[in-house]
CSV table of C-alpha atoms in Angstrom, one decimal:
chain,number,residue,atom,x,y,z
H,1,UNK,CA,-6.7,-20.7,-55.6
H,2,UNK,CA,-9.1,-18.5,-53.6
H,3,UNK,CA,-10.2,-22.1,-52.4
H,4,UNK,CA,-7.2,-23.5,-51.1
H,5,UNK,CA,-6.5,-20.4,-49.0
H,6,UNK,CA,-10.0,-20.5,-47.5
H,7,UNK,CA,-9.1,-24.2,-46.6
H,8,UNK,CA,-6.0,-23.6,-45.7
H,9,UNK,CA,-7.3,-20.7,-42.9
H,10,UNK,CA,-9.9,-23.0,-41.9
H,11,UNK,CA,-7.8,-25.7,-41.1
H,12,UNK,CA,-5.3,-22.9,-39.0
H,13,UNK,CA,-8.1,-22.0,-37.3
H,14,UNK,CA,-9.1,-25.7,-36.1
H,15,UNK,CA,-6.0,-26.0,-35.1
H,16,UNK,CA,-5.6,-23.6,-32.6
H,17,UNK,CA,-9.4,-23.8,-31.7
H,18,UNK,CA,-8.1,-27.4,-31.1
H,19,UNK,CA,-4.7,-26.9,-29.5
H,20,UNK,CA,-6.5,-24.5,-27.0
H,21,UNK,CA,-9.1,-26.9,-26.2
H,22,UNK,CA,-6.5,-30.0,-25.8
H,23,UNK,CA,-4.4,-28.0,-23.0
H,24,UNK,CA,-3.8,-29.5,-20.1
H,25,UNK,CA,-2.9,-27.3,-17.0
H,26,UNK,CA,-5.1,-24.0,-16.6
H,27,UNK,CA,-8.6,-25.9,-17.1
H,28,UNK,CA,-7.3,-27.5,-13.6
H,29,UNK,CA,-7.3,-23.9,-12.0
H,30,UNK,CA,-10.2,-22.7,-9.2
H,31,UNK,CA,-10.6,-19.1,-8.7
H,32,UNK,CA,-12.7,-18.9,-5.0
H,33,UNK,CA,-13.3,-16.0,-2.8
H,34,UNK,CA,-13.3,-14.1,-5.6
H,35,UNK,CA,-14.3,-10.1,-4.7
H,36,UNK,CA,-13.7,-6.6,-4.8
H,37,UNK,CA,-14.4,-3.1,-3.4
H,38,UNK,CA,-16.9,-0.7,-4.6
H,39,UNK,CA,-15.2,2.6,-6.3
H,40,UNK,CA,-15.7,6.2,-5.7
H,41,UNK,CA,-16.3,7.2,-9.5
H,42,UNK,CA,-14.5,5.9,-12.3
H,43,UNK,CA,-11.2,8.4,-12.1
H,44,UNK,CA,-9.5,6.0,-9.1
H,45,UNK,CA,-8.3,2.4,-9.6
H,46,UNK,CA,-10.5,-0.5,-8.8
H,47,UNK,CA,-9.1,-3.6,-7.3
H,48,UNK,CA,-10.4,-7.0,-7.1
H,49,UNK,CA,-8.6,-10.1,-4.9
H,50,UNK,CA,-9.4,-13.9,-5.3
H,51,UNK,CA,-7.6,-17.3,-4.9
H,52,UNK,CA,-6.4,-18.9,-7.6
H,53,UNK,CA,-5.7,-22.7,-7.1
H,54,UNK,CA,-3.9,-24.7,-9.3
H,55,UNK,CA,-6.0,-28.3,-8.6
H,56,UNK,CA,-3.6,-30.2,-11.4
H,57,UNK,CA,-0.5,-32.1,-11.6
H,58,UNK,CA,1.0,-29.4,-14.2
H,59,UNK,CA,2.3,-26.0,-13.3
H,60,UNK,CA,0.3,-23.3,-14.6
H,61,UNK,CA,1.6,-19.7,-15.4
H,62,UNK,CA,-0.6,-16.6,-15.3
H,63,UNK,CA,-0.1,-14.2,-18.1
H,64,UNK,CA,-2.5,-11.3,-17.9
H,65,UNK,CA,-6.5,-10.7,-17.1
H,66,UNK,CA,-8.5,-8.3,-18.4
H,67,UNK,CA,-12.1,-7.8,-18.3
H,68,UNK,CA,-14.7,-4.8,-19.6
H,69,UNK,CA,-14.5,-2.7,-16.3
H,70,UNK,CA,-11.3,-1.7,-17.0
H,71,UNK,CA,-9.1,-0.3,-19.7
H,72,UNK,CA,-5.9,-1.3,-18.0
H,73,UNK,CA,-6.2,-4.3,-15.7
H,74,UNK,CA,-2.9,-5.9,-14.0
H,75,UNK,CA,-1.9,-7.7,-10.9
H,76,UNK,CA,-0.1,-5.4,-8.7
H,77,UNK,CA,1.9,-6.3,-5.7
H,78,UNK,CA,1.8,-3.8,-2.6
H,79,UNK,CA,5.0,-4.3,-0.7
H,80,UNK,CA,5.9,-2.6,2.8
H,81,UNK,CA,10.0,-2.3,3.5
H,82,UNK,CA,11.4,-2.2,7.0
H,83,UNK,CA,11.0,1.3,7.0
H,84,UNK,CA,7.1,1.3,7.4
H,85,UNK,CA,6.8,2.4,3.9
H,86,UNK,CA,4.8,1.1,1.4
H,87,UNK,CA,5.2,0.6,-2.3
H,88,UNK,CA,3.5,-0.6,-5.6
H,89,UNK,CA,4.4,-2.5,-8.5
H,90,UNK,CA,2.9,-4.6,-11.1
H,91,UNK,CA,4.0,-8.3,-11.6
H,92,UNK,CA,4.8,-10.5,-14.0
H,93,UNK,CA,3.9,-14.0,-15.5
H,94,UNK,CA,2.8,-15.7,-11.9
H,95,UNK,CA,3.3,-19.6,-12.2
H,96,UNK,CA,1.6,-21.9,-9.7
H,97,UNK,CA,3.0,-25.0,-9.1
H,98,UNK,CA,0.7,-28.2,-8.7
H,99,UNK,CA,-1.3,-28.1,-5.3
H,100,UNK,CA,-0.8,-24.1,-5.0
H,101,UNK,CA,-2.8,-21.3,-4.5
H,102,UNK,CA,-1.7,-17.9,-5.4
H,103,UNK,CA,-4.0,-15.5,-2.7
H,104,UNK,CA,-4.5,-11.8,-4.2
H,105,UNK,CA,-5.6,-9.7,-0.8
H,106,UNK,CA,-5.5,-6.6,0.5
H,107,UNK,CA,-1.9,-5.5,1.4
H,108,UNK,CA,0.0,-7.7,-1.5
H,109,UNK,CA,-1.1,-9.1,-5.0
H,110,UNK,CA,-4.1,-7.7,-6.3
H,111,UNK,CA,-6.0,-7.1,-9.6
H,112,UNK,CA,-5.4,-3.6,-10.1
H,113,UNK,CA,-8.0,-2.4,-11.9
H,114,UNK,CA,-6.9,1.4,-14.2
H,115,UNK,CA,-9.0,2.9,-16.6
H,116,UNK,CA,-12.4,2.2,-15.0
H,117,UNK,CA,-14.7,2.2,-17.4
H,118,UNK,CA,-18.3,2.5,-15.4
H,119,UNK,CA,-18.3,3.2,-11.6
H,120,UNK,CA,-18.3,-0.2,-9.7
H,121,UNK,CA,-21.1,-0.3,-7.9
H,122,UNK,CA,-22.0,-2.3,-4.1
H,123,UNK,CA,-24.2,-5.2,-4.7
H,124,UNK,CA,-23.3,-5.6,-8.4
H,125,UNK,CA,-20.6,-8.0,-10.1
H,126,UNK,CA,-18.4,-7.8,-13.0
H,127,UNK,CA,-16.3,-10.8,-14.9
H,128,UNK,CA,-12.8,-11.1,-15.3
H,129,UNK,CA,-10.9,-13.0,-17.4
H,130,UNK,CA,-7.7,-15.0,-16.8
H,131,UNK,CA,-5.3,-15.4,-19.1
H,132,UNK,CA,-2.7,-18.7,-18.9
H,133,UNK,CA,0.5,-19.6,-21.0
H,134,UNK,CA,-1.0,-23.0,-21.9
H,135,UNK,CA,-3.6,-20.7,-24.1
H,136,UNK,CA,-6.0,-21.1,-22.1
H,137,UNK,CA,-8.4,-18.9,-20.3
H,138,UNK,CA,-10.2,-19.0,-16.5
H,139,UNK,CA,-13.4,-16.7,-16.5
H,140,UNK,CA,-14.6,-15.4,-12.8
H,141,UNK,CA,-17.5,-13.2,-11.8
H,142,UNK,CA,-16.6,-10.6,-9.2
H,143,UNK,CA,-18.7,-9.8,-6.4
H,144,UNK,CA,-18.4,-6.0,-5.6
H,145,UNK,CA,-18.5,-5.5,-1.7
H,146,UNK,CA,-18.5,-2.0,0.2
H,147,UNK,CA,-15.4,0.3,-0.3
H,148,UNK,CA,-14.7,-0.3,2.9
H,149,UNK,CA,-14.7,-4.4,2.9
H,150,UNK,CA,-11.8,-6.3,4.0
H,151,UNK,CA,-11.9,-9.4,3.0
H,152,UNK,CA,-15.1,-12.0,0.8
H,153,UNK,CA,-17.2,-12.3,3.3
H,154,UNK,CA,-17.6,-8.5,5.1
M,1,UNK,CA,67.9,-0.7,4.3
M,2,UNK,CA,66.2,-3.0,6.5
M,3,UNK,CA,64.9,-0.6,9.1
M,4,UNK,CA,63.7,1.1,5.6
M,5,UNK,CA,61.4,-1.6,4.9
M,6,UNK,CA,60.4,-2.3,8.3
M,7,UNK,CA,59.3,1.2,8.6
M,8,UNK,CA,57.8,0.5,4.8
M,9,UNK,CA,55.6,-2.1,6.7
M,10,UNK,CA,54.5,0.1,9.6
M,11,UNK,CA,53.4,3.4,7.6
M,12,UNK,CA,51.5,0.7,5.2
M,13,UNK,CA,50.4,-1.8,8.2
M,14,UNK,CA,48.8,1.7,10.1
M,15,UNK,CA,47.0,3.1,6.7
M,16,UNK,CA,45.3,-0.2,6.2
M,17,UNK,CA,44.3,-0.4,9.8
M,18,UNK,CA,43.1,3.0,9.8
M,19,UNK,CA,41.2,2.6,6.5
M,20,UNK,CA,39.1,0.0,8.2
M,21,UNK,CA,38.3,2.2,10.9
M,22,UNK,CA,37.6,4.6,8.7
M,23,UNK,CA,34.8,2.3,6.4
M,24,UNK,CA,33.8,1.0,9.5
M,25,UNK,CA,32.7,4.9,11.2
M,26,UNK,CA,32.0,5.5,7.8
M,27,UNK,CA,29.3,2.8,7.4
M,28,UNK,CA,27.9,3.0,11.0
M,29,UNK,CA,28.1,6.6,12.3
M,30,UNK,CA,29.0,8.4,9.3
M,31,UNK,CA,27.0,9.6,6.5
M,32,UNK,CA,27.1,6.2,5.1
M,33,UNK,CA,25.4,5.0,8.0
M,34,UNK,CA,21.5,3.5,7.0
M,35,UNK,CA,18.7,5.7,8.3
M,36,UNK,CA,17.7,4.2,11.7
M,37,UNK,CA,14.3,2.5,11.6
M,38,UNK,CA,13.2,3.8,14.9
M,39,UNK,CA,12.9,7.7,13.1
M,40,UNK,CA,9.6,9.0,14.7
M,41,UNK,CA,7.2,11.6,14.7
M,42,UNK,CA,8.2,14.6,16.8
M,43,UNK,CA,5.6,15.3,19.5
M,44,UNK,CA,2.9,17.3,18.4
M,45,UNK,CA,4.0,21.0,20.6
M,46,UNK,CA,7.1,20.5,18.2
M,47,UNK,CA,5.2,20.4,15.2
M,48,UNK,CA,4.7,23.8,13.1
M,49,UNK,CA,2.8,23.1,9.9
M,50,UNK,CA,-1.0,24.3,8.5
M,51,UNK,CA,-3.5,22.0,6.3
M,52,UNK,CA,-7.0,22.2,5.3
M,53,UNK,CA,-9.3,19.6,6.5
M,54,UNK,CA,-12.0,17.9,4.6
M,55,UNK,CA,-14.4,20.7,6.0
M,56,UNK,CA,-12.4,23.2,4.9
M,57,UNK,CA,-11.2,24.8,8.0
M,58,UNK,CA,-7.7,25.5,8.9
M,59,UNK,CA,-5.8,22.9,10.8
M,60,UNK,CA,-2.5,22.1,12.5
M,61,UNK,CA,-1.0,19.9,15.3
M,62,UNK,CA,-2.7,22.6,17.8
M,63,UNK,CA,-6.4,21.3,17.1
M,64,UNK,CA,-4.5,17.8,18.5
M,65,UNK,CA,-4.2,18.3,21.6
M,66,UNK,CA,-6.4,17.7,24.6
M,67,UNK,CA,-7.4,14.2,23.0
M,68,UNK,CA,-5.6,11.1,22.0
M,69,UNK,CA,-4.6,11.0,18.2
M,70,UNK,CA,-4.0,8.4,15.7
M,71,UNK,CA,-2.4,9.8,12.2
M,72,UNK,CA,-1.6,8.3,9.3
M,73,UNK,CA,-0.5,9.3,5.7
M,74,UNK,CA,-2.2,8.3,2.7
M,75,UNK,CA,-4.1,8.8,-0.5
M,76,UNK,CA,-7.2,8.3,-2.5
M,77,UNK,CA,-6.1,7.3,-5.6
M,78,UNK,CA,-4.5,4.0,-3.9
M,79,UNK,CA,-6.7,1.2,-4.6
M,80,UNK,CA,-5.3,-1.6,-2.1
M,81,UNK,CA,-3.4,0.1,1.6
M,82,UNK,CA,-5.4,3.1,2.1
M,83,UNK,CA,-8.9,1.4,1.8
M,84,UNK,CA,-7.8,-1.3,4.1
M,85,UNK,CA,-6.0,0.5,6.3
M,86,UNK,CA,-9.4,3.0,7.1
M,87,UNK,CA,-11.1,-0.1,7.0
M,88,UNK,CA,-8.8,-1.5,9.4
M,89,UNK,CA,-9.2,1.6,11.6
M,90,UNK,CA,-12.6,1.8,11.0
M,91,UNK,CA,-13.3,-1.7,12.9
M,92,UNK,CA,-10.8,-0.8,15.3
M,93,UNK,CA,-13.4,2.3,15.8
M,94,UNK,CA,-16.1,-0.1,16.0
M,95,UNK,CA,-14.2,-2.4,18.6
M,96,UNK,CA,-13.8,0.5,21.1
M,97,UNK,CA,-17.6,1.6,21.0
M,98,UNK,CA,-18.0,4.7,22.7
M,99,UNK,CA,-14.7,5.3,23.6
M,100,UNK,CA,-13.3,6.1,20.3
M,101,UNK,CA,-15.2,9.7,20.2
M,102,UNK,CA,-12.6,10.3,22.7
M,103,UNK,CA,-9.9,9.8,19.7
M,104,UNK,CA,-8.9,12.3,17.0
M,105,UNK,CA,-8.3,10.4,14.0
M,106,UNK,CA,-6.6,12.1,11.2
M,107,UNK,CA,-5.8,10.9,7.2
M,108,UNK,CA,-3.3,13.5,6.0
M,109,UNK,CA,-2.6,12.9,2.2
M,110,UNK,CA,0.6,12.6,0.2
M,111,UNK,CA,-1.0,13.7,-2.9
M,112,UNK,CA,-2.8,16.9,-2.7
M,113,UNK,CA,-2.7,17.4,-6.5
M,114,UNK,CA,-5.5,15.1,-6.7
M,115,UNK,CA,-6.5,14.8,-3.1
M,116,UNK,CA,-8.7,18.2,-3.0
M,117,UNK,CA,-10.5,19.1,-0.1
M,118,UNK,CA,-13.6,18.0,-1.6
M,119,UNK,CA,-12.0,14.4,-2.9
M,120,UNK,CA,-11.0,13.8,0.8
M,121,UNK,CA,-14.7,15.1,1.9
M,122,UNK,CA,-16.1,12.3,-0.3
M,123,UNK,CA,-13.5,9.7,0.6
M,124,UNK,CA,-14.0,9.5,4.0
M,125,UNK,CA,-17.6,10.0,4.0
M,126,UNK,CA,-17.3,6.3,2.8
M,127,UNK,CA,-15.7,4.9,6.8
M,128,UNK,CA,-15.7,5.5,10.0
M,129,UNK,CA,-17.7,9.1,10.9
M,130,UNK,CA,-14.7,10.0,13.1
M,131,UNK,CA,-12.3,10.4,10.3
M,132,UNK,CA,-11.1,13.5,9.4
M,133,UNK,CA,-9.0,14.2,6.2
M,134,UNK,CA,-6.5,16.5,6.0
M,135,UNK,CA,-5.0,18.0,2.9
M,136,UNK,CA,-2.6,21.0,1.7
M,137,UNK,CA,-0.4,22.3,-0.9
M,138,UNK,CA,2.5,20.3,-2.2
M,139,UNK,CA,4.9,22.5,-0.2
M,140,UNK,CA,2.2,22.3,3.5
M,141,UNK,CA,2.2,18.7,2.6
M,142,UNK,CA,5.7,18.1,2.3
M,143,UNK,CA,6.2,20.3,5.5
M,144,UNK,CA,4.2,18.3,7.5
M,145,UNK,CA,5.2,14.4,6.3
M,146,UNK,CA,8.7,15.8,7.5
M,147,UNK,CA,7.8,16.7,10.7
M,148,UNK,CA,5.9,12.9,11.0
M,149,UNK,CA,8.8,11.4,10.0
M,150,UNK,CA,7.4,10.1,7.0
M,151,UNK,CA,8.6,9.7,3.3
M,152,UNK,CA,6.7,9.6,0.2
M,153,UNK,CA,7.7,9.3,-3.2
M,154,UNK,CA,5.8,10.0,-6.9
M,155,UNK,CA,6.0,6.8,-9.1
M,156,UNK,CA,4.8,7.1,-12.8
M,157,UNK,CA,3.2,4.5,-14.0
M,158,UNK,CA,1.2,3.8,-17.1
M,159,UNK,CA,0.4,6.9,-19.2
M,160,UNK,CA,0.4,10.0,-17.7
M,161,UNK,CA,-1.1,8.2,-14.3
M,162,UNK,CA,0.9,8.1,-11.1
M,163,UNK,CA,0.6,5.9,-7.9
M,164,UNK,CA,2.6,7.0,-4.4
M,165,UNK,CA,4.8,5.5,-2.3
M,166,UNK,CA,4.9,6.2,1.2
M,167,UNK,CA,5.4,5.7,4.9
M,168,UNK,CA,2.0,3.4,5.6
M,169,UNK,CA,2.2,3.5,9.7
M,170,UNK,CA,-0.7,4.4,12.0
M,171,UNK,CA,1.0,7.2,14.7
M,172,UNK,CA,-0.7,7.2,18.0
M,173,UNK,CA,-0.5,10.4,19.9
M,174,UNK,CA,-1.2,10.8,24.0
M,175,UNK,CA,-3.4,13.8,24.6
M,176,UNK,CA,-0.8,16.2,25.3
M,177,UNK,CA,0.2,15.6,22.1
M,178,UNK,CA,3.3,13.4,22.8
M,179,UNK,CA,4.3,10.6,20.4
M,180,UNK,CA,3.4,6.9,22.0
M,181,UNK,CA,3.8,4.3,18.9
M,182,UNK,CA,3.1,3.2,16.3
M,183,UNK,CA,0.8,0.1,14.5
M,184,UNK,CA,2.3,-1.2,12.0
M,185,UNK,CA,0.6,-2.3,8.2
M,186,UNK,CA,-0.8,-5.4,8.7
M,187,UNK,CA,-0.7,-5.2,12.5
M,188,UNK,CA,-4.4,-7.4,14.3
M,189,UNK,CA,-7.1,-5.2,15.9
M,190,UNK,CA,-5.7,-7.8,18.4
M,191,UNK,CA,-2.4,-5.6,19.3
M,192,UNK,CA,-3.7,-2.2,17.7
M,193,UNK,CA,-6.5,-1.8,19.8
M,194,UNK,CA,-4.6,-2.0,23.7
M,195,UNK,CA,-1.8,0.4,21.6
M,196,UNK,CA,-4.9,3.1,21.1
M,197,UNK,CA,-6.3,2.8,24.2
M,198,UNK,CA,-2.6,2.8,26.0
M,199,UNK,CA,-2.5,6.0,24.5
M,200,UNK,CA,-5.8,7.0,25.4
M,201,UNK,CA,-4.9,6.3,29.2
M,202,UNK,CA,-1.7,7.9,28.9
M,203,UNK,CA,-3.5,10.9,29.4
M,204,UNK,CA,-4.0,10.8,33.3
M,205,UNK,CA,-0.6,9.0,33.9
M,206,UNK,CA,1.3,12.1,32.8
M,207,UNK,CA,-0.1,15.4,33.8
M,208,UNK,CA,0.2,18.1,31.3
């Protein structure tokens, strides 16, 4: 008896192990320009901002990331009405159609990043992972820049 | 009985006609009119308010005066505007070399519960020397984003945490502390810079 469930989990366990690895869609996706700012202690928010390109011929949807800096990542969008003023919210599932790239930079989507849980530090990186609907997952390893970059490169 | 009805027509024809009038002052003059997007800062000799800066000394839109200013309204717990924007500000700093010492440049926060005078102390120490940081109690704070012009709104989020919205515009001041525009969010160093130095050279154009 004890048997039959053991094969029984096992053969559960391939199966998803199997029906993750057999996805088509998200192992099509490039993150580039990934980066993010340094942070002033651990009590404020981190951010992080990358490209995310889907390179397939399947739309891809992006369900959450998280990674060990942060107890609470999510993607945010900053928004700015005609009234000059500026407001925050976090979004969604994002999906990304074949051929596009989803930019998170500073002034609209970005990886908010709460609950920081060691101070981010100029000159070191951290790894995020992305999470897609197909089951599958996109790791990326974060540059931290100064506090006071603006964009991969500064 | 048929001048009745005619009459019927008129009373009803001239209620309906004023009724539209009515919406129509209603939605454009009246109270129901939007709040006009042009709502600026007054000039600085109109201001009354008192803040701390991130020195600790006592402040207000009299320390203004005699240079060109740039203000804008912000806070430290934002991860993604108020980085970039001193950033932003920062290499617009940069771009003007030497001529920017001429130029008061002051962050005043919307959150003072967490933006102490020490948090802002640290927080600019991270851009542009030239910086200053001003903060305030809730009700000094509140005082002064009114007489800027400028909203700002708590928004819960997660947990017990909170993030802000507010008015994210860069005011540009002419030495005798009159109002001279604004850069908007996401504006170039391209059209910001010639907007601060406009207001730099103000200065000789009108006499104070």
């Amino acid at each position: 008896m004890r048997m039959v469930l053991y094969q029984t989990l096992a053969a559960l366990v391939i199966i998803i192990v199997f029906s993750a690895a057999s996805v088509a869609g998200s192992d099509k996706v490039l993150i580039e320009d990934a980066w993010s700012r340094a942070s002033i202690g651990t009590s404020r928010p981190g951010v992080a901002y990358m490209k995310i390109r889907n390179t397939g011929d399947v739309a891809v949807t992006l369900k959450g990331i998280s990674t060990d800096v942060a107890l609470k990542p999510q993607i945010h969008r900053t928004s700015t009405n005609n009234q000059g003023v500026s407001s925050m919210a976090q979004v969604g599932e994002i999906e990304i159609v074949p051929g596009e790239t989803v930019t998170l930079e500073p002034g609209g989507l970005h990886a908010m990043l709460m609950g920081l849980q060691r101070i981010m530090k100029e000159g070191e990186s951290f790894f995020m992972t992305l999470a897609f609907s197909d089951g599958g997952e996109v790791a990326v390893e974060i540059p931290i820049l100064s506090i006071a970059a603006r964009g991969p490169e500064s | 009985m048929r001048q009745r009805r005619l009459l019927e027509y008129g009373v009803f024809g001239i209620a309906a006609i004023s009724f539209i009038l009515f919406v129509g002052w209603w939605r454009v003059d009246g109270p129901g009119a939007p709040e006009p997007s042009d709502r600026h800062p007054l000039d600085f000799p109109a201001m009354e308010f008192r803040l701390t800066d991130h020195a600790g000394n006592a402040v207000g839109p009299e320390v203004l005066t005699g240079r060109a200013t740039m203000v804008f309204f912000g806070f430290t717990f934002c991860p993604d505007v108020c980085p970039t924007t001193l950033s932003d500000i920062s290499s617009w700093l940069e771009m003007m070399g030497e001529d920017s010492d001429q130029l008061n440049v002051i962050f005043i926060t919307v959150d003072p519960e967490r933006d102490t005078v020490d948090a802002m102390a640290e927080y600019v120490g991270y851009f542009d020397a030239n910086i200053r940081g001003w903060t305030g109690t809730n009700e000094q704070i509140a005082v002064a984003a009114d007489m800027f012009r400028v909203t700002y709104e708590k928004v819960p989020t997660d947990g017990e945490d909170y993030t802000m919205n507010h008015t994210a515009s860069v005011f540009l001041f002419k030495a005798d502390g009159q109002f001279s525009g604004a850069i908007d969010y996401h504006e170039t160093r391209e059209t910001a810079v010639p907007k601060i130095r406009r207001a730099m050279t103000e200065k000789e154009e009108v006499p104070q």
